[in-house]
Each structure stands twice: as C-alpha cells, then as structure tokens.
C-alpha cells in the first residue's frame, strides 16, 4: 500500500493517523519533518510542533527538561519514530538509555500490542535520502493494523 493510498483510506474512514517523533535534542526531528514537507532546513529552532501532512506528526522537543512530558503524547499514537543523530557519537549511549527507558514506559502499553514491528532505516535529514522509504514502511505497517480490507 503506497502513501497516497493510505492517505486516501484515512480520508474515507475519517481516521487520522498519529505519529510521534522523539529523540534527543538536536537529533534531527524537526529537520526531517521540514525536509519531508519541502521546507527550508537551513535554520531550525527548538520545537514542540504539529506538522499536518494529511496525518498528524508530533515533533516533541528532546531537551532533558521536556523528556518527562513525552508520556503525555502516547495515547492514541499509532506509530513512534525514534530519531538518532548517528554522527553524534558522544551521545549515542545517552540515546540508547533514553530509548530503553521509553520502551519500559507503562503509558506506551507495549504489553497490549500483540505484534511489535521494528525497522531501522538510515536516512539523511539534510538530503532527504531514504526519508520517504522510512515513512512508507511505517505507514504501511500502521495501515495494516488500523484499516481493514474493503
């Protein structure tokens, strides 16, 4: 199922698809969304924003002071994107620890999910390389769970 097919089904069913984009501060979350939305990525500021691309993508800041608020966005979230700046080798361990803590979070209700699908796709927030492939994979996976065959 392609991106346009999924967006069309969402409109027909009047069902929004919610994605939550998390990661440490300066990992590239906003840059990814701006690139995906065709916006200039040369200037980025700290964010707590909603990008509406026919689906809701919550870009929640990754500063240490904001991480405790991440749990407020879990409810009704259909997919989670964890962004890692692979060039920032000094923070990879911090990134791993935060992701591990996130996966233990009760509010995610991971025990209620019968299947866990994971996919790691290397991409570039600056050039856009593989961004569409990652979003396509995620939307296909979510669509298989929330849209029934017609």
Short mmCIF file of C-alpha atoms in Angstrom, two decimals:
data_model
loop_
_atom_site.label_atom_id
_atom_site.label_comp_id
_atom_site.label_asym_id
_atom_site.label_seq_id
_atom_site.Cartn_x
_atom_site.Cartn_y
_atom_site.Cartn_z
CA UNK A 1 0.00 0.00 0.00
CA UNK A 2 1.53 3.33 -1.03
CA UNK A 3 1.48 6.65 0.78
CA UNK A 4 -1.32 8.12 -1.38
CA UNK A 5 -3.48 5.01 -0.97
CA UNK A 6 -3.13 5.18 2.81
CA UNK A 7 -3.94 8.90 2.92
CA UNK A 8 -7.00 8.28 0.72
CA UNK A 9 -8.19 5.49 3.05
CA UNK A 10 -7.70 7.77 6.07
CA UNK A 11 -9.88 10.42 4.44
CA UNK A 12 -12.56 7.88 3.51
CA UNK A 13 -12.67 6.48 7.04
CA UNK A 14 -12.26 9.94 8.61
CA UNK A 15 -9.49 8.44 10.71
CA UNK A 16 -6.36 10.37 11.49
CA UNK A 17 -3.08 8.57 11.76
CA UNK A 18 -0.90 9.91 14.58
CA UNK A 19 2.87 9.59 14.58
CA UNK A 20 5.08 10.62 17.46
CA UNK A 21 8.63 11.66 16.63
CA UNK A 22 11.03 11.55 19.56
CA UNK A 23 14.76 11.59 20.15
CA UNK A 24 17.38 13.60 21.97
CA UNK A 25 17.65 17.34 21.37
CA UNK A 26 19.41 18.20 18.10
CA UNK A 27 18.90 14.67 16.75
CA UNK A 28 17.21 15.99 13.59
CA UNK A 29 13.49 15.51 14.27
CA UNK A 30 12.37 18.91 13.03
CA UNK A 31 14.81 18.81 10.13
CA UNK A 32 13.31 15.50 8.99
CA UNK A 33 9.78 16.89 9.11
CA UNK A 34 10.75 20.12 7.37
CA UNK A 35 12.55 18.19 4.64
CA UNK A 36 9.61 15.84 4.22
CA UNK A 37 7.30 18.86 3.99
CA UNK A 38 9.52 20.57 1.39
CA UNK A 39 10.59 23.39 3.71
CA UNK A 40 13.99 25.04 4.09
CA UNK A 41 16.16 23.12 6.54
CA UNK A 42 18.97 25.65 6.86
CA UNK A 43 17.53 27.21 10.03
CA UNK A 44 15.98 25.11 12.79
CA UNK A 45 14.89 26.15 16.27
CA UNK A 46 13.80 24.14 19.33
CA UNK A 47 10.33 22.73 18.80
CA UNK A 48 7.12 21.40 20.14
CA UNK A 49 5.13 21.35 16.94
CA UNK A 50 2.47 19.55 14.99
CA UNK A 51 3.06 19.10 11.29
CA UNK A 52 -0.11 18.22 9.39
CA UNK A 53 0.82 16.30 6.26
CA UNK A 54 -2.55 14.58 5.87
CA UNK A 55 -1.58 12.79 9.04
CA UNK A 56 -0.59 14.15 12.41
CA UNK A 57 3.09 14.05 13.24
CA UNK A 58 4.02 15.30 16.68
CA UNK A 59 7.56 16.62 16.85
CA UNK A 60 8.27 16.86 20.56
CA UNK A 61 11.44 18.52 21.81
CA UNK A 62 14.19 16.25 23.10
CA UNK A 63 15.74 18.54 25.70
CA UNK A 64 16.25 16.78 29.02
CA UNK A 65 13.69 19.09 30.68
CA UNK A 66 10.99 18.02 28.17
CA UNK A 67 11.53 14.24 28.19
CA UNK A 68 9.27 13.69 31.20
CA UNK A 69 6.41 15.14 29.12
CA UNK A 70 6.80 12.61 26.29
CA UNK A 71 4.36 10.27 28.03
CA UNK A 72 1.57 12.84 27.53
CA UNK A 73 1.67 12.16 23.79
CA UNK A 74 1.49 8.34 23.85
CA UNK A 75 -2.28 7.97 23.99
CA UNK A 76 -3.83 7.35 20.56
CA UNK A 77 -0.41 7.35 18.90
CA UNK A 78 -0.30 4.90 16.01
CA UNK A 79 3.45 4.91 15.46
CA UNK A 80 6.65 6.06 17.09
CA UNK A 81 9.71 7.32 15.23
CA UNK A 82 12.90 7.40 17.29
CA UNK A 83 15.45 9.75 15.69
CA UNK A 84 19.17 9.19 16.25
CA UNK A 85 21.94 11.50 15.07
CA UNK A 86 24.46 8.82 14.14
CA UNK A 87 27.16 11.46 13.62
CA UNK A 88 26.93 12.49 17.28
CA UNK A 89 28.94 9.56 18.65
CA UNK A 90 29.34 11.20 22.07
CA UNK A 91 25.59 10.98 22.68
CA UNK A 92 24.84 7.51 21.30
CA UNK A 93 24.91 5.96 24.79
CA UNK A 94 22.54 8.67 26.10
CA UNK A 95 20.30 7.97 23.14
CA UNK A 96 20.30 4.22 23.86
CA UNK A 97 19.47 4.83 27.53
CA UNK A 98 16.58 7.17 26.73
CA UNK A 99 15.13 4.74 24.19
CA UNK A 100 15.42 1.87 26.70
CA UNK A 101 13.63 3.95 29.34
CA UNK A 102 10.96 4.91 26.82
CA UNK A 103 10.28 1.28 25.94
CA UNK A 104 9.71 0.50 29.63
CA UNK A 105 7.15 3.31 29.90
CA UNK A 106 3.80 1.88 31.01
CA UNK A 107 1.86 4.60 29.20
CA UNK A 108 3.01 3.16 25.86
CA UNK A 109 1.08 -0.02 26.74
CA UNK A 110 3.51 -2.16 24.76
CA UNK A 111 2.20 -5.28 26.52
CA UNK A 112 -1.18 -4.66 24.88
CA UNK A 113 0.31 -4.71 21.40
CA UNK A 114 0.20 -8.22 20.02
CA UNK A 115 2.94 -7.69 17.47
CA UNK A 116 5.88 -5.35 17.62
CA UNK A 117 7.32 -4.35 14.30
CA UNK A 118 10.68 -2.65 14.23
CA UNK A 119 12.57 -1.19 11.34
CA UNK A 120 15.83 0.73 11.34
CA UNK A 121 16.31 2.84 8.26
CA UNK A 122 19.35 5.04 7.86
CA UNK A 123 18.40 8.35 6.31
CA UNK A 124 19.60 11.91 5.95
CA UNK A 125 17.53 14.76 7.32
CA UNK A 126 19.58 17.21 5.25
CA UNK A 127 19.50 15.49 1.84
CA UNK A 128 16.24 13.61 2.34
CA UNK A 129 17.83 10.29 1.37
CA UNK A 130 15.61 7.36 2.50
CA UNK A 131 13.11 9.59 4.34
CA UNK A 132 10.25 8.51 2.12
CA UNK A 133 11.26 4.85 2.43
CA UNK A 134 11.09 5.11 6.22
CA UNK A 135 7.73 6.86 6.27
CA UNK A 136 6.33 4.43 3.68
CA UNK A 137 7.37 1.46 5.83
CA UNK A 138 5.82 2.97 8.94
CA UNK A 139 2.55 3.98 7.28
CA UNK A 140 2.20 0.57 5.60
CA UNK A 141 2.71 -1.15 8.95
CA UNK A 142 0.21 1.08 10.74
CA UNK A 143 -2.33 0.83 7.91
CA UNK A 144 -2.21 -2.97 8.09
CA UNK A 145 -3.29 -2.70 11.73
CA UNK A 146 -5.93 0.04 11.58
CA UNK A 147 -7.57 -0.30 8.17
CA UNK A 148 -9.49 -3.43 7.35
CA UNK A 149 -9.66 -4.83 3.83
CA UNK A 150 -12.59 -3.47 1.89
#
